[in-house]
PDB file of C-alpha atoms in Angstrom:
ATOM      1  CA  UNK Z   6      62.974  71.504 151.949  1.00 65.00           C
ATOM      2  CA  UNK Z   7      66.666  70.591 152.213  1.00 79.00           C
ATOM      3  CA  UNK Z   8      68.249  68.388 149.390  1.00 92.00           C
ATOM      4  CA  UNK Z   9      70.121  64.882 149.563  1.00 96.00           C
ATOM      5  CA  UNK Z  10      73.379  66.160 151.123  1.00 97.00           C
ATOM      6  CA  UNK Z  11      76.461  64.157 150.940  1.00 98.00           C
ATOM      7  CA  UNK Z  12      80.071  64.678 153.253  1.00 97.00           C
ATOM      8  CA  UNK Z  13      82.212  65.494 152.825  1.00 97.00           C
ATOM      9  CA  UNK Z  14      82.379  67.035 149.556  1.00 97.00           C
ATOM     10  CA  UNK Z  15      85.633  65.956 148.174  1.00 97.00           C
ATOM     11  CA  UNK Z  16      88.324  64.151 149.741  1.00 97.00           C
ATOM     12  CA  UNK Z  17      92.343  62.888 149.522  1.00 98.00           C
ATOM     13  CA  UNK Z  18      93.092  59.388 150.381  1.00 98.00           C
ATOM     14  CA  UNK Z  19      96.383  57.123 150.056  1.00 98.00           C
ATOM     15  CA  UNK Z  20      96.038  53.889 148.206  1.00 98.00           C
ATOM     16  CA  UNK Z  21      95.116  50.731 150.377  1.00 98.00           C
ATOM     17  CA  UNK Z  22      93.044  53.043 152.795  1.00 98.00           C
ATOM     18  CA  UNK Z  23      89.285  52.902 153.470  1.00 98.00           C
ATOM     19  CA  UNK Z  24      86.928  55.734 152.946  1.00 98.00           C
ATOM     20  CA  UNK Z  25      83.309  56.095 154.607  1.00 98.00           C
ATOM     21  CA  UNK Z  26      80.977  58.449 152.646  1.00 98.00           C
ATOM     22  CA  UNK Z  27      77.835  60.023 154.554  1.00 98.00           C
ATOM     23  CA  UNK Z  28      74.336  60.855 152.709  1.00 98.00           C
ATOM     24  CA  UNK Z  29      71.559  62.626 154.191  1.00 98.00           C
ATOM     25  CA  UNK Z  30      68.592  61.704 152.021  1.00 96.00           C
ATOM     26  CA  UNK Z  31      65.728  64.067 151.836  1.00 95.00           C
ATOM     27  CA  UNK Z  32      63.226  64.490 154.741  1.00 94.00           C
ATOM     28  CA  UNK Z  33      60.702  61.759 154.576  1.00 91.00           C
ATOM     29  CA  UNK Z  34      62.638  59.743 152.066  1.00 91.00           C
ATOM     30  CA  UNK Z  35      62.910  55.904 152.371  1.00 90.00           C
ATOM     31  CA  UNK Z  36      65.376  54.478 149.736  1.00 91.00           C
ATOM     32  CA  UNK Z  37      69.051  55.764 148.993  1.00 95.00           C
ATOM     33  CA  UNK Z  38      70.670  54.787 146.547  1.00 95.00           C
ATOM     34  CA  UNK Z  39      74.837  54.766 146.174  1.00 97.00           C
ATOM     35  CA  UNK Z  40      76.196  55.496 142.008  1.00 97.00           C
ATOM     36  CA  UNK Z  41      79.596  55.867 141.135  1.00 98.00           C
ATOM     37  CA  UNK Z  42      81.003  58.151 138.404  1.00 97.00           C
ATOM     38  CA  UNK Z  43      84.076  58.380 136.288  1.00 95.00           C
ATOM     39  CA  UNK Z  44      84.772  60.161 132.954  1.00 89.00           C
ATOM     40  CA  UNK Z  45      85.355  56.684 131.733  1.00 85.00           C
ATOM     41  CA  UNK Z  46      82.543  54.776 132.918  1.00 88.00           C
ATOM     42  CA  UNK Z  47      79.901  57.040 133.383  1.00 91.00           C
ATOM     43  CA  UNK Z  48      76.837  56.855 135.869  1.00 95.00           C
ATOM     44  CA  UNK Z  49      77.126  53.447 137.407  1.00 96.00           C
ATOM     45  CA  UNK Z  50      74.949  52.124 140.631  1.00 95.00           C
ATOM     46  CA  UNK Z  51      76.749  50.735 143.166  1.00 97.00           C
ATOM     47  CA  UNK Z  52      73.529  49.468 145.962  1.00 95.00           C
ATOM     48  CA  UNK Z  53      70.406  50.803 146.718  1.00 93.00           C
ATOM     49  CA  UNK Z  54      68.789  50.790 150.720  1.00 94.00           C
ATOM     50  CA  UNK Z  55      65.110  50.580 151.852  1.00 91.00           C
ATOM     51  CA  UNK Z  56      64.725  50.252 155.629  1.00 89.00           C
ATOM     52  CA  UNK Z  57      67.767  49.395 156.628  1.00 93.00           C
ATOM     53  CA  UNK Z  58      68.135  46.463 153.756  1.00 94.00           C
ATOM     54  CA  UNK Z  59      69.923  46.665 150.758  1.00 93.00           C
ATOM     55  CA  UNK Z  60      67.458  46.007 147.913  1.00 89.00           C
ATOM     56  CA  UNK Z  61      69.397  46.420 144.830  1.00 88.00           C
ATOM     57  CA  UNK Z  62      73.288  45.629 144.377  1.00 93.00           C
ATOM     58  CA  UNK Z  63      75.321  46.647 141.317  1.00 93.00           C
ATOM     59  CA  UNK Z  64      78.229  45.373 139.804  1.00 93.00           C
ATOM     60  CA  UNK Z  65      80.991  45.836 142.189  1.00 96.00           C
ATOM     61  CA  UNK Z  66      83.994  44.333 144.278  1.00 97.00           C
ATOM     62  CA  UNK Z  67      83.265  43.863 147.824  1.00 96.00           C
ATOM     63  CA  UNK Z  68      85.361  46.260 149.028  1.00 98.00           C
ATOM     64  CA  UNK Z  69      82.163  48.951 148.338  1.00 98.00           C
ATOM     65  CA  UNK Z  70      79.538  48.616 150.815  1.00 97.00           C
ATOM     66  CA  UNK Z  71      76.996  50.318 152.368  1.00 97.00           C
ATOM     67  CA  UNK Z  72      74.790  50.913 155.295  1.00 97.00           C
ATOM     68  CA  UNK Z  73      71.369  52.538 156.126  1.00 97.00           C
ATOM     69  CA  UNK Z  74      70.254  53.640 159.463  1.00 97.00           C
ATOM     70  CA  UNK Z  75      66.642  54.061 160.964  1.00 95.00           C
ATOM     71  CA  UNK Z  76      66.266  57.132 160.207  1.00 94.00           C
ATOM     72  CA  UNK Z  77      67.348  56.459 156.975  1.00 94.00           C
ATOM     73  CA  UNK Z  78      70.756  58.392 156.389  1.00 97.00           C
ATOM     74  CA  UNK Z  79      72.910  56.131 154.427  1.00 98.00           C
ATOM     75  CA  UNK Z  80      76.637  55.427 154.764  1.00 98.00           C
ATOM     76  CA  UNK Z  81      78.996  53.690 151.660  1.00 98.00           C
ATOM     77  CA  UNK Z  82      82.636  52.056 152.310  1.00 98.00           C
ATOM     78  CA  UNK Z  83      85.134  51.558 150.162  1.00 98.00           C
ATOM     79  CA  UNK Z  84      87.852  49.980 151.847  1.00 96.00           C
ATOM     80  CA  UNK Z  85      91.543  48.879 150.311  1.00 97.00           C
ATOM     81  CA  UNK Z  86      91.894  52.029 147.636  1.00 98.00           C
ATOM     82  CA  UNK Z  87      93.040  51.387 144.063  1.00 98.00           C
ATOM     83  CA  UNK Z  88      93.498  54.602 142.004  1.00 97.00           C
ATOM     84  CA  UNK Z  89      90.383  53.433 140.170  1.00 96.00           C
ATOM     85  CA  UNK Z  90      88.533  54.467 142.597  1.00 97.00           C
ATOM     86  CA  UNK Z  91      88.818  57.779 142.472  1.00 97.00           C
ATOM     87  CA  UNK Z  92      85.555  58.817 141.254  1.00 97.00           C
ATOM     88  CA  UNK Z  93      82.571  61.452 142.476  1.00 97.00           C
ATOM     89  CA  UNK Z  94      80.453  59.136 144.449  1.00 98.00           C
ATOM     90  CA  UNK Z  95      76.563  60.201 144.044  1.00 98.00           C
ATOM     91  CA  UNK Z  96      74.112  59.705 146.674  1.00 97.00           C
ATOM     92  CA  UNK Z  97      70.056  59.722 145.472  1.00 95.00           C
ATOM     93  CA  UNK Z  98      66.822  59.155 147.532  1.00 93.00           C
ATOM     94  CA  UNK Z  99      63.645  58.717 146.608  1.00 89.00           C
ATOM     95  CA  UNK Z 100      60.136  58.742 148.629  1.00 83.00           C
ATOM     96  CA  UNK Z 101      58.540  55.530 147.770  1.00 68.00           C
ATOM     97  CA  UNK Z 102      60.021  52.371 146.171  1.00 55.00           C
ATOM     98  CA  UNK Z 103      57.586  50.121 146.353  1.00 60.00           C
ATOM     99  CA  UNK Z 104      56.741  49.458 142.537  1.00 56.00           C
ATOM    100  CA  UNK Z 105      55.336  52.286 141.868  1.00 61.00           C
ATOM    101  CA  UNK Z 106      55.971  53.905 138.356  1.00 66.00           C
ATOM    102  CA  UNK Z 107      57.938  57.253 138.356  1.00 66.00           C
ATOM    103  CA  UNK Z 108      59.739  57.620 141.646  1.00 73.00           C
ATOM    104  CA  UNK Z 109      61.404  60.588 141.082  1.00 83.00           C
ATOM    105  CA  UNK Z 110      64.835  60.439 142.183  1.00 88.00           C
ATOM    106  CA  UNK Z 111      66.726  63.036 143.569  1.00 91.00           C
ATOM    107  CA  UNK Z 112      70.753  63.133 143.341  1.00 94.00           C
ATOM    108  CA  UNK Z 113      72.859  65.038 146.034  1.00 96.00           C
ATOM    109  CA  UNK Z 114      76.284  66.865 144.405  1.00 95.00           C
ATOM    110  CA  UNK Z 115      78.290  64.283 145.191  1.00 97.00           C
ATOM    111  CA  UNK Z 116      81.388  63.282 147.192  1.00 98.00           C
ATOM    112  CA  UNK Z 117      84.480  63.387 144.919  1.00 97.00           C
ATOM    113  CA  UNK Z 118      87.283  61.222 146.157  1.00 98.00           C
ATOM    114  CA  UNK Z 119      90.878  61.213 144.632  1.00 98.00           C
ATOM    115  CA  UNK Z 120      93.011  58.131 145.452  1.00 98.00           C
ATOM    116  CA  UNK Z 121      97.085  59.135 145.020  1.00 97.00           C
TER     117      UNK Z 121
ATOM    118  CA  UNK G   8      71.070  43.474 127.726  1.00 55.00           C
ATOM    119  CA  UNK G   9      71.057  45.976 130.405  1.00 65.00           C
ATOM    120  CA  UNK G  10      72.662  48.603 128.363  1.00 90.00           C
ATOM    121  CA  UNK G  11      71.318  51.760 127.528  1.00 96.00           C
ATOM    122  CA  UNK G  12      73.019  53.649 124.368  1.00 96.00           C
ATOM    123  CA  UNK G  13      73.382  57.191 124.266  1.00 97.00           C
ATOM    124  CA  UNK G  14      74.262  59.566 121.229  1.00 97.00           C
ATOM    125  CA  UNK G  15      76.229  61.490 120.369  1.00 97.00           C
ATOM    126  CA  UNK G  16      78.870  62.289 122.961  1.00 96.00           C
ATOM    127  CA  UNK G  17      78.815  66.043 122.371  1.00 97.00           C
ATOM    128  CA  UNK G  18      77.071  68.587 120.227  1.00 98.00           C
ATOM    129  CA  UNK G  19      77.174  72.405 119.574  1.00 98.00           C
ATOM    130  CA  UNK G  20      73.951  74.193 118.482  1.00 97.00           C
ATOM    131  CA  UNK G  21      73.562  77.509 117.715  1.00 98.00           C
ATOM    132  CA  UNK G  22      70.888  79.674 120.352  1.00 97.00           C
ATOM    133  CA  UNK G  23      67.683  78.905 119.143  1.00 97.00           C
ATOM    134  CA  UNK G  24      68.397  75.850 117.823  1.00 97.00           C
ATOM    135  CA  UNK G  25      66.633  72.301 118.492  1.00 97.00           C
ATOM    136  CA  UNK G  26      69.323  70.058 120.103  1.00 98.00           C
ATOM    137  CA  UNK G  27      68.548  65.987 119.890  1.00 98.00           C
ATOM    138  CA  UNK G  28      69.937  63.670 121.870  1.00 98.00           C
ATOM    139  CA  UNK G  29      69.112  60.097 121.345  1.00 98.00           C
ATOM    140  CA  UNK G  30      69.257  56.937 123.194  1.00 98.00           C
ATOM    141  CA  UNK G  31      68.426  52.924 122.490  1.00 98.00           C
ATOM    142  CA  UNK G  32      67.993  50.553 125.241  1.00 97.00           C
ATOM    143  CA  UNK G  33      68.037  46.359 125.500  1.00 94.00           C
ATOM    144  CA  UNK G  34      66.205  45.385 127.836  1.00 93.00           C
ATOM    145  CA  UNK G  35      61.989  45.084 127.214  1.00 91.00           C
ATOM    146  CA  UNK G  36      61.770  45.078 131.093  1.00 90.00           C
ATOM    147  CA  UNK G  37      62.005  49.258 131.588  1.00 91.00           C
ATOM    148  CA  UNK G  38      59.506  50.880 131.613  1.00 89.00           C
ATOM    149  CA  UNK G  39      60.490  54.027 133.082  1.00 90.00           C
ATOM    150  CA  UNK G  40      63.327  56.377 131.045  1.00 93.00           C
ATOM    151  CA  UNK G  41      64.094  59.932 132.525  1.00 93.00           C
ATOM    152  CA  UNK G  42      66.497  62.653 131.818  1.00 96.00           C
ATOM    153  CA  UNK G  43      69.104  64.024 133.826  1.00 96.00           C
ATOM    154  CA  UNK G  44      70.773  67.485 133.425  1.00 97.00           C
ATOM    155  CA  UNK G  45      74.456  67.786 135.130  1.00 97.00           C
ATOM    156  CA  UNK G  46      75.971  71.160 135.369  1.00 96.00           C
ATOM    157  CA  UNK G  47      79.712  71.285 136.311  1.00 92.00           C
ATOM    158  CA  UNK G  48      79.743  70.561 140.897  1.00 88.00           C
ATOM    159  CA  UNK G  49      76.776  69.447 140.855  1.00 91.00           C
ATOM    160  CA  UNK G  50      74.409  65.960 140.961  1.00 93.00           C
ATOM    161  CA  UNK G  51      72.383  65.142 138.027  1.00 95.00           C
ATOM    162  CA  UNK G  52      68.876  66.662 138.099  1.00 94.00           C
ATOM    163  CA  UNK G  53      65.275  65.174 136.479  1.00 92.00           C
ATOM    164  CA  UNK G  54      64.095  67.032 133.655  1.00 94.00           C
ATOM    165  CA  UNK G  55      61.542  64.916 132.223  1.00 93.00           C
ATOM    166  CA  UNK G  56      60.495  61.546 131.645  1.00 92.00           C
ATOM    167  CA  UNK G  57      58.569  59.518 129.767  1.00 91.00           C
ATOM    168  CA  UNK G  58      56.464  55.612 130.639  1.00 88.00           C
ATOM    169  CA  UNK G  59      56.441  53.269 127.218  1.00 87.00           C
ATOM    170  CA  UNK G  60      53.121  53.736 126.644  1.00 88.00           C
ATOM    171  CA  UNK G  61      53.428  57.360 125.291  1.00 90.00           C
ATOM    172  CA  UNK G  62      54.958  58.395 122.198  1.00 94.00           C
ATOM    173  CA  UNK G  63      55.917  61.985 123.523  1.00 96.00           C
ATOM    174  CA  UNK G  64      55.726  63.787 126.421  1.00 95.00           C
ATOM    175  CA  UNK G  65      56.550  67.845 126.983  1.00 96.00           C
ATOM    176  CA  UNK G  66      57.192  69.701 129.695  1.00 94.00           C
ATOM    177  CA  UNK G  67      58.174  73.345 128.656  1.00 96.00           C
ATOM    178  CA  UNK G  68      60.844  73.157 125.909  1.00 97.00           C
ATOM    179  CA  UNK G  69      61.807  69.759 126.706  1.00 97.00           C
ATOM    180  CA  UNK G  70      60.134  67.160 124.624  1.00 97.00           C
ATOM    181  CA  UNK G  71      60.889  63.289 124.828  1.00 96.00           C
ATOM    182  CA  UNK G  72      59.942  61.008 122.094  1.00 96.00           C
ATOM    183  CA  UNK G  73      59.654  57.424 122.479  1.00 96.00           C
ATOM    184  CA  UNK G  74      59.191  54.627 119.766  1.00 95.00           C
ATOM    185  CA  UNK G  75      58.519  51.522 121.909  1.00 94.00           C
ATOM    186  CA  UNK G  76      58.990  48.827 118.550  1.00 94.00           C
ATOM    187  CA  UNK G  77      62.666  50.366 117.762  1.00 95.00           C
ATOM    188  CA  UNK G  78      63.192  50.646 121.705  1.00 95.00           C
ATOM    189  CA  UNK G  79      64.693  54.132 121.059  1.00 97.00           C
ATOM    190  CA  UNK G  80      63.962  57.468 123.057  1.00 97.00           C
ATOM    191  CA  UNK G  81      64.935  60.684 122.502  1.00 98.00           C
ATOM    192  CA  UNK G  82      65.203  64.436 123.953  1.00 98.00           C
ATOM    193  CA  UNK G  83      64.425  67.420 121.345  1.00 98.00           C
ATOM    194  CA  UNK G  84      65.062  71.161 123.989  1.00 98.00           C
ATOM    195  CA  UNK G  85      63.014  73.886 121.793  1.00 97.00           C
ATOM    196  CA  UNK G  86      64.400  76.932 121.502  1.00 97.00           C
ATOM    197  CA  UNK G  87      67.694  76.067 123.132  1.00 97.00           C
ATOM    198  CA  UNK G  88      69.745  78.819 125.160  1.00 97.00           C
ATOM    199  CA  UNK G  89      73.311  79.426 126.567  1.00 97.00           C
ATOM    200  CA  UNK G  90      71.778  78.442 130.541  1.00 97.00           C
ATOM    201  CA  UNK G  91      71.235  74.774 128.907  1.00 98.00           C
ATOM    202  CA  UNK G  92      74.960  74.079 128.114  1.00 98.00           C
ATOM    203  CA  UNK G  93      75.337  71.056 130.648  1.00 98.00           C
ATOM    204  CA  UNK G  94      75.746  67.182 130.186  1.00 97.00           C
ATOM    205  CA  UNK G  95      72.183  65.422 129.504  1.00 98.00           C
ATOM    206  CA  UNK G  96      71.958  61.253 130.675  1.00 97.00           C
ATOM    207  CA  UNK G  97      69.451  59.427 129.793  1.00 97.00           C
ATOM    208  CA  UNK G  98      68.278  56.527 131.855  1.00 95.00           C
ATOM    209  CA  UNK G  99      65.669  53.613 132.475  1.00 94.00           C
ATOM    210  CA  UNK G 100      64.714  51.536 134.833  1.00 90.00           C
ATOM    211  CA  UNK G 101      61.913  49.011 135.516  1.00 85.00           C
ATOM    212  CA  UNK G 102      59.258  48.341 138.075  1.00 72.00           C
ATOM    213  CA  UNK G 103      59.632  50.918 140.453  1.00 67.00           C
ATOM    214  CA  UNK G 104      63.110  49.715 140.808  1.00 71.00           C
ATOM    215  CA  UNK G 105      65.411  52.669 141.739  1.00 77.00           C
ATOM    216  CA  UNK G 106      68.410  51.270 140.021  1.00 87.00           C
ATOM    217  CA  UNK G 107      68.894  53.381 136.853  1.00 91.00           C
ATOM    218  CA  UNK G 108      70.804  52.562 134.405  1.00 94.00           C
ATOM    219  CA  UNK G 109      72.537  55.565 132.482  1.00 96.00           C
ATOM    220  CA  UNK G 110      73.785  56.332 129.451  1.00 96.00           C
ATOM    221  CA  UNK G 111      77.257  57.526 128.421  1.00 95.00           C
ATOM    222  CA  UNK G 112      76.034  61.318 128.654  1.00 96.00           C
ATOM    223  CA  UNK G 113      75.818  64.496 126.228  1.00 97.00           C
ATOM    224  CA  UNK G 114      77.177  67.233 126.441  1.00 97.00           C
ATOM    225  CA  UNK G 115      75.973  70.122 125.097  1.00 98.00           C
ATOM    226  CA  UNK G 116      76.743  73.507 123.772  1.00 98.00           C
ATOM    227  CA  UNK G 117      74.390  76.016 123.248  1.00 98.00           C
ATOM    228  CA  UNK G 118      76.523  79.108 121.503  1.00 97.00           C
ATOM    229  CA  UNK G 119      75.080  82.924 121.662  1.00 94.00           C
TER     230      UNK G 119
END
């Protein structure tokens, strides 16, 4: 059974640019979930999608959004790059999210995006 | 109050050794606290977790133990080896909720 899987892998982009980050969740998986991390701040969550609606929203700018499709693959945008937002962006899915205790949640390896 | 406080930022141990990491939380609302292993490339990956209505929970040489009045958990790895060096998070959540809040991460050395 394949992973979460997350393109690309790392990336280069110019301050004041916009950056669209793909996640494949795993098959049969109905939530993704977006999390940001830095050396500084650690493991933060950015949003988390069920069914095509975002369910959960951390605490971020509006420049970082994020999509889900029908078939559940997930996309996040960060658009007008500061430096700060270089980062590994982490993509997680998990099966059911529906209350029930103990969802394990799975983490791809991550998208890591320098902005120069 | 949605904090989660993790200690201490690194630690060496010796092979064989019983490395603790330890971790306080806020919020009375979780109800769900797992562990995450990172190795160097790569996503964080469950090793264990634990529901507040359990003092301890193992699952081969990882052991959490929880003290629900002090709202403190913690992660004790028995008989510790080199292949465990990596960066332990804890985290909680509540209700289901997939939003996990981390700690600040370990990271751990296991020397031969």
């Amino acid at each position: 059974k394949a992973g979460v899987t997350q393109t690309p892998r790392y990336l280069i982009k110019t301050r004041g640019q916009q950056v669209t980050l793909s996640c494949s969740p795993i098959s049969g998986h109905r939530s993704v979930s977006w999390y940001q991390q830095t050396p500084g701040q650690g493991l933060q969550f950015l949003f988390e999608y069920f069914s095509e609606t975002q369910r959960n929203k951390g605490n971020f700018p509006g420049r970082f959004s994020g999509r889900q499709f029908s078939n559940s693959r997930s996309e996040m945008n960060v658009s007008t790059l500061e430096l700060g937002d270089s980062a590994l962006y982490l993509c997680a899915s998990s099966l059911d999210p529906t209350g029930t205790w103990g969802n394990t949640i799975y983490f791809g390896e991550g998208s890591w995006l320098t902005v120069v | 109050q949605q904090q989660v406080k993790q200690s201490p930022q690194s630690l060496i141990v010796q092979k064989g050794g019983i490395p603790i990491i330890n971790c306080a939380y806020e919020n009375t609302a979780f109800d769900y606290f797992p562990w995450y292993q990172q190795f160097p490339g790569k996503g964080p990956a469950l090793l264990i977790a634990i529901r507040p209505d359990v003092s301890e929970k193992k699952e081969g040489r990882f052991t959490i133990s929880f003290n629900k009045s002090a709202k403190q958990f913690s992660l004790h790895i028995m008989d510790s080896q080199p292949g465990d060096s990596a960066t332990y998070f804890c985290a909680a959540s509540s209700g289901g909720n997939e939003k996990l809040t981390f700690g600040t991460g370990t990271r751990l050395t296991i020397i031969p």
